[in-house]
mmCIF file of C-alpha atoms in Angstrom:
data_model
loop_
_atom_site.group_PDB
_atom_site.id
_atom_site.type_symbol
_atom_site.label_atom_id
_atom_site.label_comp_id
_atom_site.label_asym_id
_atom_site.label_seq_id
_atom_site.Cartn_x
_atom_site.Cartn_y
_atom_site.Cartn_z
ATOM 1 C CA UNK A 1 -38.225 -41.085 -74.587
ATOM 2 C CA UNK A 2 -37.443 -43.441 -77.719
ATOM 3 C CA UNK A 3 -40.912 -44.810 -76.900
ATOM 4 C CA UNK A 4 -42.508 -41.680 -76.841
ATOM 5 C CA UNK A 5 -40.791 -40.731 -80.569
ATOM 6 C CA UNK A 6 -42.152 -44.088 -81.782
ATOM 7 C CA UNK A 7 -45.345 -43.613 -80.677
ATOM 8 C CA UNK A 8 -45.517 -40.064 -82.361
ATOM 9 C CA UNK A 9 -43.409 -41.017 -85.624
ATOM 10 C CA UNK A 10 -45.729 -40.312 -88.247
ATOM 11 C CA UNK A 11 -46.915 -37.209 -86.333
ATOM 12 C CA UNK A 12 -43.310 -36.371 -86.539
ATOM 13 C CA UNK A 13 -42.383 -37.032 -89.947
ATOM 14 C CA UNK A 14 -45.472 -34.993 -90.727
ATOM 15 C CA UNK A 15 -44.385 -32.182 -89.109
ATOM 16 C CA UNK A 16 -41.306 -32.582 -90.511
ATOM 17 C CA UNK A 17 -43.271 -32.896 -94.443
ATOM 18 C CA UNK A 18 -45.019 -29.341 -93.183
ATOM 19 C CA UNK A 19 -41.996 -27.524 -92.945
ATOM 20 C CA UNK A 20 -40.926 -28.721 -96.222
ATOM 21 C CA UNK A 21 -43.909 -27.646 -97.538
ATOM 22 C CA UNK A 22 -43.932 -24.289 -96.025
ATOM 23 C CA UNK A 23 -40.232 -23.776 -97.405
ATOM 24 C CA UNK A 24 -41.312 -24.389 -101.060
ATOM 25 C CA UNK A 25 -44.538 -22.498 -100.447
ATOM 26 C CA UNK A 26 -45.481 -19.969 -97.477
ATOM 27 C CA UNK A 27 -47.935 -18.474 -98.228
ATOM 28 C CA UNK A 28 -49.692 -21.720 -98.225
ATOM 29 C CA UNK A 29 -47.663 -23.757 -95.653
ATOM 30 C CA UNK A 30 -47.887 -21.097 -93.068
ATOM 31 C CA UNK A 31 -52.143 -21.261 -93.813
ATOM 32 C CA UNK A 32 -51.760 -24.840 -93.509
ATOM 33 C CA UNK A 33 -49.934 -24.242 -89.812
ATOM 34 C CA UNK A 34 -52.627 -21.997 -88.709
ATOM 35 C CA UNK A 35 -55.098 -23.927 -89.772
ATOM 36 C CA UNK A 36 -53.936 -26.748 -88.096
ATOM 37 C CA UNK A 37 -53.256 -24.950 -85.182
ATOM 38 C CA UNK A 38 -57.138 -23.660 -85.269
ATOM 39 C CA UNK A 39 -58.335 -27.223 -85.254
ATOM 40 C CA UNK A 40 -56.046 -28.257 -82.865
ATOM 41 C CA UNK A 41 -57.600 -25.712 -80.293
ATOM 42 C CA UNK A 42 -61.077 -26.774 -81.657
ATOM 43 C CA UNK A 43 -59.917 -30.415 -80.691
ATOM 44 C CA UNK A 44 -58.801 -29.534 -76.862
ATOM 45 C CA UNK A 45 -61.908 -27.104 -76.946
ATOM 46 C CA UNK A 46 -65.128 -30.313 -77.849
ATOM 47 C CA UNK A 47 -62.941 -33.203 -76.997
ATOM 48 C CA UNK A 48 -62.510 -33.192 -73.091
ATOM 49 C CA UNK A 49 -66.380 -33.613 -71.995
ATOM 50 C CA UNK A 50 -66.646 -36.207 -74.537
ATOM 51 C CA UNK A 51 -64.015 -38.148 -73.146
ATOM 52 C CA UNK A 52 -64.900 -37.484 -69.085
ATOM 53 C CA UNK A 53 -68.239 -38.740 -69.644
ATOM 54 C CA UNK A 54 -66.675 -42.049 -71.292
ATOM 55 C CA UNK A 55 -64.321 -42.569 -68.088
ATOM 56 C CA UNK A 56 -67.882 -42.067 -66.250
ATOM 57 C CA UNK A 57 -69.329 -44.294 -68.647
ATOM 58 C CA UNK A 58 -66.666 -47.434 -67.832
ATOM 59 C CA UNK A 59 -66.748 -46.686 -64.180
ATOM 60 C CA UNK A 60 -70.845 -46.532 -63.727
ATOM 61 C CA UNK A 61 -72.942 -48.044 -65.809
ATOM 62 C CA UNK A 62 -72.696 -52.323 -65.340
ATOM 63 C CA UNK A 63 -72.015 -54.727 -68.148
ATOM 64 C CA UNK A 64 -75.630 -56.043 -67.464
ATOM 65 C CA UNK A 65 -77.422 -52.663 -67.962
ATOM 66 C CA UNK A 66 -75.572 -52.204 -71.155
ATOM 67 C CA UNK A 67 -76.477 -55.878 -72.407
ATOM 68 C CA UNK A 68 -79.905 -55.425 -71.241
ATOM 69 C CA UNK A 69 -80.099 -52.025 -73.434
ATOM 70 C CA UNK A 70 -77.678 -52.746 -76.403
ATOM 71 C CA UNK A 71 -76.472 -56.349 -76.360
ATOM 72 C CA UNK A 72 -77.528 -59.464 -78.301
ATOM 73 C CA UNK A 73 -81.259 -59.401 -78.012
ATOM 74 C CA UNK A 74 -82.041 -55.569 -77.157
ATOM 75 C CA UNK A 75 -83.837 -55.631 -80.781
ATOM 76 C CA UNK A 76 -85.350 -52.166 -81.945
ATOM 77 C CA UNK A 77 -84.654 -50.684 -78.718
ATOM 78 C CA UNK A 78 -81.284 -51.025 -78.668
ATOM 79 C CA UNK A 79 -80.972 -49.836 -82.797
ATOM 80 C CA UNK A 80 -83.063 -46.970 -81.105
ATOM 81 C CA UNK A 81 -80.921 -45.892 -78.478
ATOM 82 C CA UNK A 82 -77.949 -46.482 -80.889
ATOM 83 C CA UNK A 83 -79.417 -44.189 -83.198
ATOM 84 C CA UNK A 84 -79.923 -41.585 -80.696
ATOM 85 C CA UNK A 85 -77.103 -41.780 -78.650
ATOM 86 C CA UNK A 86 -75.016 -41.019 -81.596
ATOM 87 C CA UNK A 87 -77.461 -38.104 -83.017
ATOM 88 C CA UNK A 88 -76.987 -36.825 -79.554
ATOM 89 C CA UNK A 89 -73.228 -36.301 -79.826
ATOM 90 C CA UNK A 90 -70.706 -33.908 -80.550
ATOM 91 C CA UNK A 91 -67.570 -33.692 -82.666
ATOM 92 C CA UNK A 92 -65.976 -35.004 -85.556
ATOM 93 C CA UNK A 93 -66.401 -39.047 -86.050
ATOM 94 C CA UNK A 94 -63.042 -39.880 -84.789
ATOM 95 C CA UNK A 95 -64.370 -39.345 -81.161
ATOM 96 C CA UNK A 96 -66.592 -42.044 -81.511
ATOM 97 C CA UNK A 97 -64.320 -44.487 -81.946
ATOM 98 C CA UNK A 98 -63.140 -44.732 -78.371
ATOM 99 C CA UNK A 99 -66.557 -44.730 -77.144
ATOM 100 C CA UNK A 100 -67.370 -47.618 -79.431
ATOM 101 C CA UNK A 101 -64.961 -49.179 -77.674
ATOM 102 C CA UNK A 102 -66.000 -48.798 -74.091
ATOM 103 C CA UNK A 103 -69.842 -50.296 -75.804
ATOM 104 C CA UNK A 104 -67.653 -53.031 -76.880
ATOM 105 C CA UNK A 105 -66.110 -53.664 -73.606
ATOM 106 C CA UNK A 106 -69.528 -53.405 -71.785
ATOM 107 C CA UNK A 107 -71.156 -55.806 -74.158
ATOM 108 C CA UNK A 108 -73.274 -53.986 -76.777
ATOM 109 C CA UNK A 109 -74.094 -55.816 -79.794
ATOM 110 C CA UNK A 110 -71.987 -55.310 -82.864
ATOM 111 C CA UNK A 111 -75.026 -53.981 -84.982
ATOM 112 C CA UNK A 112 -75.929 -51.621 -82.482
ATOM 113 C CA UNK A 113 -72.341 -50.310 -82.563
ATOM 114 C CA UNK A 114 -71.804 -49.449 -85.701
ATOM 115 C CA UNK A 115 -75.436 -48.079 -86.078
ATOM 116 C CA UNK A 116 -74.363 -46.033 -83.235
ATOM 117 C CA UNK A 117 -70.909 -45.076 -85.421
ATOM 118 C CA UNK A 118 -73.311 -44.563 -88.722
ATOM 119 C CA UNK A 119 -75.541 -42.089 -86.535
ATOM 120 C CA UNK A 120 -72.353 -39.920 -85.357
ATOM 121 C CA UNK A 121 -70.943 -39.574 -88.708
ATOM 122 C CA UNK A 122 -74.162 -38.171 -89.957
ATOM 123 C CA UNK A 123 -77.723 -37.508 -88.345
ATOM 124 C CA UNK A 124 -76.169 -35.659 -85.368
ATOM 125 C CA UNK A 125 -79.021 -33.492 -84.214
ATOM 126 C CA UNK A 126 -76.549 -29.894 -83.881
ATOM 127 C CA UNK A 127 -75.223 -30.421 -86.895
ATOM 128 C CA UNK A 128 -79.034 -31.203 -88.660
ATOM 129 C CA UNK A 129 -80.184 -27.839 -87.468
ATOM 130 C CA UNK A 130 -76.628 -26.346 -89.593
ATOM 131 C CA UNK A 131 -77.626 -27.808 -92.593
ATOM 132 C CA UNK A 132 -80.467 -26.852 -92.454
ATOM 133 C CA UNK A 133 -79.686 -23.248 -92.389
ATOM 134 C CA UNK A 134 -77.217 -23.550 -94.955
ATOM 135 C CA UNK A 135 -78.662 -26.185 -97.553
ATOM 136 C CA UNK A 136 -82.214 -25.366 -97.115
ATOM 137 C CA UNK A 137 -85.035 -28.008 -94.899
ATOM 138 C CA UNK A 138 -86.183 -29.702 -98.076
ATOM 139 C CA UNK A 139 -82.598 -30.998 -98.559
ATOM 140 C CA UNK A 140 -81.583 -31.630 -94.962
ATOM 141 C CA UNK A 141 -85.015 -33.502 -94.316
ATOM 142 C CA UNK A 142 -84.723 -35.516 -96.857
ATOM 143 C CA UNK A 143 -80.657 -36.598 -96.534
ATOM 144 C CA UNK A 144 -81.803 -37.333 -92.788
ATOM 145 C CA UNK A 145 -84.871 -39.812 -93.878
ATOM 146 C CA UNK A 146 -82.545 -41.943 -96.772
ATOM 147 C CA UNK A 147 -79.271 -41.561 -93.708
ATOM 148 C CA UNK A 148 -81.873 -43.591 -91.193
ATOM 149 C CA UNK A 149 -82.362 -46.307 -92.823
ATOM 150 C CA UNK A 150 -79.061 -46.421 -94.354
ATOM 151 C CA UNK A 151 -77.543 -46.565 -91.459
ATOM 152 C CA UNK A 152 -78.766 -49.297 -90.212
ATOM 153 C CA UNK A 153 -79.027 -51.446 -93.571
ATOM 154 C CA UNK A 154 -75.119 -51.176 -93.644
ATOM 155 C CA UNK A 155 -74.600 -52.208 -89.811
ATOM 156 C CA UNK A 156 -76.171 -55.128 -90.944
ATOM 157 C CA UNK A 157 -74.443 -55.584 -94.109
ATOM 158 C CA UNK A 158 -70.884 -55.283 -92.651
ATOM 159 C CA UNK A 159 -72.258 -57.261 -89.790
ATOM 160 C CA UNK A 160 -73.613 -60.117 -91.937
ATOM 161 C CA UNK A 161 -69.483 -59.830 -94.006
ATOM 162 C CA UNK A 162 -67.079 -60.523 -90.711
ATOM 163 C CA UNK A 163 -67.413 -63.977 -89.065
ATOM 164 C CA UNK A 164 -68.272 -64.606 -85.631
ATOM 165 C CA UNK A 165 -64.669 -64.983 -85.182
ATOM 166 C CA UNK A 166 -63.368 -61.795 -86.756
ATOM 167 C CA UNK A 167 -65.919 -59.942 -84.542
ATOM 168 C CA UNK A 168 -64.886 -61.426 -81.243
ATOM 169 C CA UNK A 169 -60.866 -60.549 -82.444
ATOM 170 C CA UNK A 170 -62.360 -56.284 -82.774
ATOM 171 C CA UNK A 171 -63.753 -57.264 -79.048
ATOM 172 C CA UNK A 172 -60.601 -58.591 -77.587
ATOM 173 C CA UNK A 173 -58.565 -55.371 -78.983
ATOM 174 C CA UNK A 174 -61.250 -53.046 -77.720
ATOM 175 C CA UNK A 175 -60.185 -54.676 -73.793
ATOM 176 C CA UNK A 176 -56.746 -53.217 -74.690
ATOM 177 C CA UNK A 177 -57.525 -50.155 -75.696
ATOM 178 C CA UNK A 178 -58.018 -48.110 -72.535
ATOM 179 C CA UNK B 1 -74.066 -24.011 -78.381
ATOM 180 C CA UNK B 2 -73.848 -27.602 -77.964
ATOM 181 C CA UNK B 3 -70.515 -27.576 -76.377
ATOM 182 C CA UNK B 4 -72.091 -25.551 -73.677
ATOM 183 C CA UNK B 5 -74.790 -28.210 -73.239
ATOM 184 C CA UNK B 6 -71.871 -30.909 -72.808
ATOM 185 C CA UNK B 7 -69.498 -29.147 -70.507
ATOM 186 C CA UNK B 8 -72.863 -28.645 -67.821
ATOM 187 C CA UNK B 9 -73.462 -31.728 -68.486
ATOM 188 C CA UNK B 10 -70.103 -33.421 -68.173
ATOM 189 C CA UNK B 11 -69.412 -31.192 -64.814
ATOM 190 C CA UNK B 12 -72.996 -32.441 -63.193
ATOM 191 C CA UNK B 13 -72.177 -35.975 -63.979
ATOM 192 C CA UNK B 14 -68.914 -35.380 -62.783
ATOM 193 C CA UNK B 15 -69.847 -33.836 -59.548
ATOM 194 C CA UNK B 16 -72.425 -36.467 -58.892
ATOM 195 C CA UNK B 17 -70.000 -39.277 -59.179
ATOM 196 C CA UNK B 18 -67.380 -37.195 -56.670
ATOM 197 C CA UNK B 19 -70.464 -36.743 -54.492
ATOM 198 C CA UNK B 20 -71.088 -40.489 -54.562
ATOM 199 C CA UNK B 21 -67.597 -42.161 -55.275
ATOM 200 C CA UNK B 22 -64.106 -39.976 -54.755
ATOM 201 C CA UNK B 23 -62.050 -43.296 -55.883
ATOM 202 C CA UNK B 24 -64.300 -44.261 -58.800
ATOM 203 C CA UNK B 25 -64.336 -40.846 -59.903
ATOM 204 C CA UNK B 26 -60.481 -40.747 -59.548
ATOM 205 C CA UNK B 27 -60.913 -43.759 -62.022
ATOM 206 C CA UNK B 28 -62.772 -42.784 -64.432
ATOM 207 C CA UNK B 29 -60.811 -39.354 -64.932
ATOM 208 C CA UNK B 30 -57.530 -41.723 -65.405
ATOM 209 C CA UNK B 31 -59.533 -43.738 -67.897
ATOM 210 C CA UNK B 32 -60.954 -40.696 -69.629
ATOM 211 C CA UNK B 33 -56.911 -39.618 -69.875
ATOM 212 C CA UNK B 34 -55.766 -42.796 -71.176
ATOM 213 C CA UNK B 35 -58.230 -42.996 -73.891
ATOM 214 C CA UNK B 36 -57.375 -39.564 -74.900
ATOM 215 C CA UNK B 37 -53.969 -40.210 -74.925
ATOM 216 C CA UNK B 38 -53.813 -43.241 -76.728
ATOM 217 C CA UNK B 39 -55.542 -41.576 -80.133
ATOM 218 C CA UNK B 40 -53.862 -38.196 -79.816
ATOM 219 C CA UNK B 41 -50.458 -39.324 -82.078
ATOM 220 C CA UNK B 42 -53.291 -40.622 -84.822
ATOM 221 C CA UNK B 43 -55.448 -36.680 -84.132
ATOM 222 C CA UNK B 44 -52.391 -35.008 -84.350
ATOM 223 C CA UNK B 45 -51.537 -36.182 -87.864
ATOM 224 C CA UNK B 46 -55.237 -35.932 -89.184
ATOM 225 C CA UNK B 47 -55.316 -33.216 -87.776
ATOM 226 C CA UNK B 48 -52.177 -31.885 -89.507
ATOM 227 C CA UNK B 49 -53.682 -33.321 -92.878
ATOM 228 C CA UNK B 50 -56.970 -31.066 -92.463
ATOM 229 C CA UNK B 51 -54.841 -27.977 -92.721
ATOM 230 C CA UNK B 52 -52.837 -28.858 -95.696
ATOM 231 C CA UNK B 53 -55.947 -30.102 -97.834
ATOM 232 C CA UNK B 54 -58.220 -26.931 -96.565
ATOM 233 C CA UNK B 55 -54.920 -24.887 -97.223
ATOM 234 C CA UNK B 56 -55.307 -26.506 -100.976
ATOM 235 C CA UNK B 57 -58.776 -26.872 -101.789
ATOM 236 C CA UNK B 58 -61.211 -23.855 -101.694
ATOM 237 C CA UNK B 59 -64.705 -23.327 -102.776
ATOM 238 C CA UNK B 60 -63.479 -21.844 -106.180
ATOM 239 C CA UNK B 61 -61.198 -25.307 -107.425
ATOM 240 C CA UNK B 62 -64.095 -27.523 -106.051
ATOM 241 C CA UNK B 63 -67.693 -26.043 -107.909
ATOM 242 C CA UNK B 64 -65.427 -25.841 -110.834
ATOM 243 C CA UNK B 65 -65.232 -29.415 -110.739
ATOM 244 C CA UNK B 66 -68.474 -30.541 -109.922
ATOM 245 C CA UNK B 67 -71.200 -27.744 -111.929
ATOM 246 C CA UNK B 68 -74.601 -28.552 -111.803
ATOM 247 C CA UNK B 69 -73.983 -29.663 -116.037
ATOM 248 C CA UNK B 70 -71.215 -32.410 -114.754
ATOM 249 C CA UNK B 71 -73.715 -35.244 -113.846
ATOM 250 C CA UNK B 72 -72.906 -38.624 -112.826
ATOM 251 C CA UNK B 73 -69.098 -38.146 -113.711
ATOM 252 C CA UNK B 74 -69.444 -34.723 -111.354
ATOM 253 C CA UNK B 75 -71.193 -37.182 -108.101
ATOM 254 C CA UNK B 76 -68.180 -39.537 -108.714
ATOM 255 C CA UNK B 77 -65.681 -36.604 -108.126
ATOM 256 C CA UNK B 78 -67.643 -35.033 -105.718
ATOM 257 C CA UNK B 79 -68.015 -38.424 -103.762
ATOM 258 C CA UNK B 80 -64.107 -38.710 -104.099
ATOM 259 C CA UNK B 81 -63.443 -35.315 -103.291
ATOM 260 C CA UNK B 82 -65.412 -35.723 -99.909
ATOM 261 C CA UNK B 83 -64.373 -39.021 -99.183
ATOM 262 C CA UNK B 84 -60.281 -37.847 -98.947
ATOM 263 C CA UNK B 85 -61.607 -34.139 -97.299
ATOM 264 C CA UNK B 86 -61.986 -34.135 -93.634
ATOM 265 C CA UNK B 87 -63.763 -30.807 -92.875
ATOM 266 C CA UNK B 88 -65.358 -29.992 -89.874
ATOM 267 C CA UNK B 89 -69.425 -29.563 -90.139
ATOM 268 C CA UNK B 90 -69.760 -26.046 -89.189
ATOM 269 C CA UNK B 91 -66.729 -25.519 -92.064
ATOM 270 C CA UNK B 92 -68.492 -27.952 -94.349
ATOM 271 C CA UNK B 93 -72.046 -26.246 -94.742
ATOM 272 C CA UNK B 94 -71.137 -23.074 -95.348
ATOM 273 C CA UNK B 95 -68.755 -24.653 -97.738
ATOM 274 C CA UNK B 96 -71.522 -26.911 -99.602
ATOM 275 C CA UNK B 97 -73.566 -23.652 -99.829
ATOM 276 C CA UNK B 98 -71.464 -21.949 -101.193
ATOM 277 C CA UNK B 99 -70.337 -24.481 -104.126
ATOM 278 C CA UNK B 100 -74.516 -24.419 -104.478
ATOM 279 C CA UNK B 101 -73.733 -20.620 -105.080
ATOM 280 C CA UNK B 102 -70.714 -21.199 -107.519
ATOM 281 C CA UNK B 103 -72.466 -23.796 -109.996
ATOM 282 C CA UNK B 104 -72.599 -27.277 -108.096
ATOM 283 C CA UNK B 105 -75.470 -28.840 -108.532
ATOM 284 C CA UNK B 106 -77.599 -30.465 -105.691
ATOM 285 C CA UNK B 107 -76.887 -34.125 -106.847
ATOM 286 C CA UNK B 108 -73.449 -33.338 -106.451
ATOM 287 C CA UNK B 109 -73.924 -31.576 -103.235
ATOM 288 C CA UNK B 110 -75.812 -34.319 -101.603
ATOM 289 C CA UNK B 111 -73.072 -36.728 -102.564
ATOM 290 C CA UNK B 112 -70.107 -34.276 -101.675
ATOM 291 C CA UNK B 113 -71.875 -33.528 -98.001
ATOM 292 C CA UNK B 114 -72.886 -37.491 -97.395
ATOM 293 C CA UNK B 115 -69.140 -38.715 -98.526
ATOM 294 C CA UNK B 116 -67.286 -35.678 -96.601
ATOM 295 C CA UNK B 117 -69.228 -36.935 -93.418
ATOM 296 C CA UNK B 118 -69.962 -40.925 -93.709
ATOM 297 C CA UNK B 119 -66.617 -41.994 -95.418
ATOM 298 C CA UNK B 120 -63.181 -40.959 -93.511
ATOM 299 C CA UNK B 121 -60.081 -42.133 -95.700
ATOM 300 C CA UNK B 122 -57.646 -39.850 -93.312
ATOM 301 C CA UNK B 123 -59.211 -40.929 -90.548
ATOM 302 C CA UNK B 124 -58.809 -44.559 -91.277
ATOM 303 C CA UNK B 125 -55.684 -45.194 -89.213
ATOM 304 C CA UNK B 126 -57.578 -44.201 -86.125
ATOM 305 C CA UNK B 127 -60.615 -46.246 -86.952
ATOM 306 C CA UNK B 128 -58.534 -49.559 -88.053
ATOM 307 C CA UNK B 129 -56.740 -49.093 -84.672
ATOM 308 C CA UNK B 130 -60.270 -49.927 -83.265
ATOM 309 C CA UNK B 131 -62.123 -52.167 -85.866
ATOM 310 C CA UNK B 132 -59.152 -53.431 -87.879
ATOM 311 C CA UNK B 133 -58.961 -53.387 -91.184
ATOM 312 C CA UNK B 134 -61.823 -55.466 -92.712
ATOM 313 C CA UNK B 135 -64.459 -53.602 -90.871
ATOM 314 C CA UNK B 136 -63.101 -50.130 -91.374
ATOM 315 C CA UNK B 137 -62.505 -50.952 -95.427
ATOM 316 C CA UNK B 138 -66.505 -52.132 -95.665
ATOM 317 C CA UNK B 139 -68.207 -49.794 -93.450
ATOM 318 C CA UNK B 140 -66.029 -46.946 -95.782
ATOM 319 C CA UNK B 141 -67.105 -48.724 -98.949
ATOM 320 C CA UNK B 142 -70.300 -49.070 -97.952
ATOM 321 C CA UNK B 143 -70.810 -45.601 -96.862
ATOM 322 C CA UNK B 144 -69.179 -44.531 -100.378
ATOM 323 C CA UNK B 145 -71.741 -46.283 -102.488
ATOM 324 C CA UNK B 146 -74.602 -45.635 -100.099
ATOM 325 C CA UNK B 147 -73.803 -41.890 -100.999
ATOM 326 C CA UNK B 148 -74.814 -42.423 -104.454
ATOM 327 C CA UNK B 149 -78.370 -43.636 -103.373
ATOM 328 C CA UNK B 150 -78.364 -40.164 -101.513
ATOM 329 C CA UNK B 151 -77.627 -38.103 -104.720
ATOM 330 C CA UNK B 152 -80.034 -39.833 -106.432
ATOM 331 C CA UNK B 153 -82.593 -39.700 -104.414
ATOM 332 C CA UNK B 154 -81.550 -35.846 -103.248
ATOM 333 C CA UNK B 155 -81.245 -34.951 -107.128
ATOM 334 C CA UNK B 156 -84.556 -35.964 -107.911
ATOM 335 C CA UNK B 157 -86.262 -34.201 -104.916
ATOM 336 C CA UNK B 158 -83.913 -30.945 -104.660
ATOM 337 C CA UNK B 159 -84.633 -28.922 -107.891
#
């Protein structure tokens, strides 16, 4: 139990800042709640096949095949897959994180993860084809061309910033993670 | 849509490893659990602080911040703007189209759009949980400035 409230603390004290709010101002507090509460079911709604097919993931695929595809030496091929495993996705970026981490734990290249993060955050493929209908094709087309190669010129760039040592520490905490 | 597309395709995967391995299937449910569970505190709260800031922000307060007239003073507010929002894309379109509609201008747009999705400063407890701090600060700064380049480059083809 005390575990449990320590683990949740700050989604408790949030909570707790929500009502507050709501008491000083309902009308928006209580559109704050349902918002929440909207997103919430969005969440339990896109999250759960995202997350089965990263237990699959773990349990399946070997360290070597993941080396072989996206470790140290998988060159363009593995920035390629990177790029298109992310545009494949679905959901908001903070579901990528844990499946950075099982690419961690299996061995991809650093690079190639955080090309893969860059690509979720912004050249998914569903989400292309909704910007498109909202913003127009000239502007969508063009945001996706500059995001390509700005993707992977700051994988590189925060790459080339953390030492060897500072990159093997994110590795370690990724084995603790699951 | 898309969900559909990942629920058939999470259930055949699914039913192929049963069909092949009951126990590694067994494990990889468990493992799909615990990864879940160990981020939801760190959702829940985001997820709480989506619903106060789209409670507070609308389309209205926003375009009258960054109008097509408010240049590169506008792309730094609109940068800002989407790099503390966390909306979710099929919100944030319609949104950005709509600020097109009220007076924002496209440079501003671009930047607004490439912050909201690239940078994540509410999200950044979740993401230092899994790439510490350093990494999470510089991929977020880098993504911030990289925005500009977008604006730029979106300003001068967008008319």
């Amino acid at each position: 139990m005390k575990k449990i409230v320590k683990r949740y603390r700050y989604f408790i004290a949030a909570i707790a800042a929500m009502l507050v709010f709501t008491i000083v101002n309902k009308e928006l507090g209580l559109k704050a709640l349902s918002i929440s509460g909207h997103q919430i079911k969005e969440m339990l709604f896109i999250i759960p096949p995202i997350f089965v097919m990263l237990g699959l993931l773990d349990v399946w695929v070997p360290r070597e095949t993941m080396v072989r595809f996206m470790g140290e030496g998988s060159g363009i091929k593995g920035i390629l897959l990177a790029i298109f495993i992310g545009s494949a996705a679905a959901g908001p970026l903070y579901g990528a994180f844990p499946v950075a981490a099982v690419f961690m734990k299996k061995g991809a290249k650093f690079s190639n993860i955080l090309i893969f993060i860059g690509a979720w955050s912004t050249t998914k493929i569903p989400m292309f084809l909704f910007e498109i209908g909202s913003l127009g094709a000239k502007f969508a087309v063009t945001r996706l061309l500059i995001d390509i190669p700005g993707i992977i010129l700051i994988a590189f760039i925060i790459s080339k910033f953390l030492s060897k040592k500072e990159i093997d520490k994110i590795y370690e905490n990724a084995k603790t993670l699951d | 849509m898309d969900s559909v597309i990942f629920y058939s395709l999470a259930s055949i995967l699914l039913l192929l490893s049963f069909l092949k391995d009951r126990k590694k299937t067994k494990m990889a449910l468990k493992k799909a659990w615990k990864a879940f569970e160990n981020i939801l505190p760190e959702f829940l709260v985001v997820i709480l602080m989506v619903g106060f800031m789209l409670s507070v922000l609308n389309a209205d307060t926003i375009s009258g911040i960054i109008g097509a007239e408010s240049g590169w003073f506008g792309v730094i507010l609109a940068s800002v703007i989407g790099s503390v929002t966390l909306i979710p894309g099929f919100v944030a379109f319609p949104t950005a189209a709509l600020l097109l509609k009220n007076g924002a201008g496209y440079m501003q747009i671009a930047a607004f759009v490439s912050t909201l999705m690239m940078v994540g400063v509410v999200t950044m407890p979740v993401e230092i949980k899994y790439f510490g701090k350093k990494a999470t600060l510089l991929r977020n700064a880098a993504a911030f400035v990289f925005s500009f380049i977008v604006a730029l480059i979106i300003g001068m083809v967008v008319k």
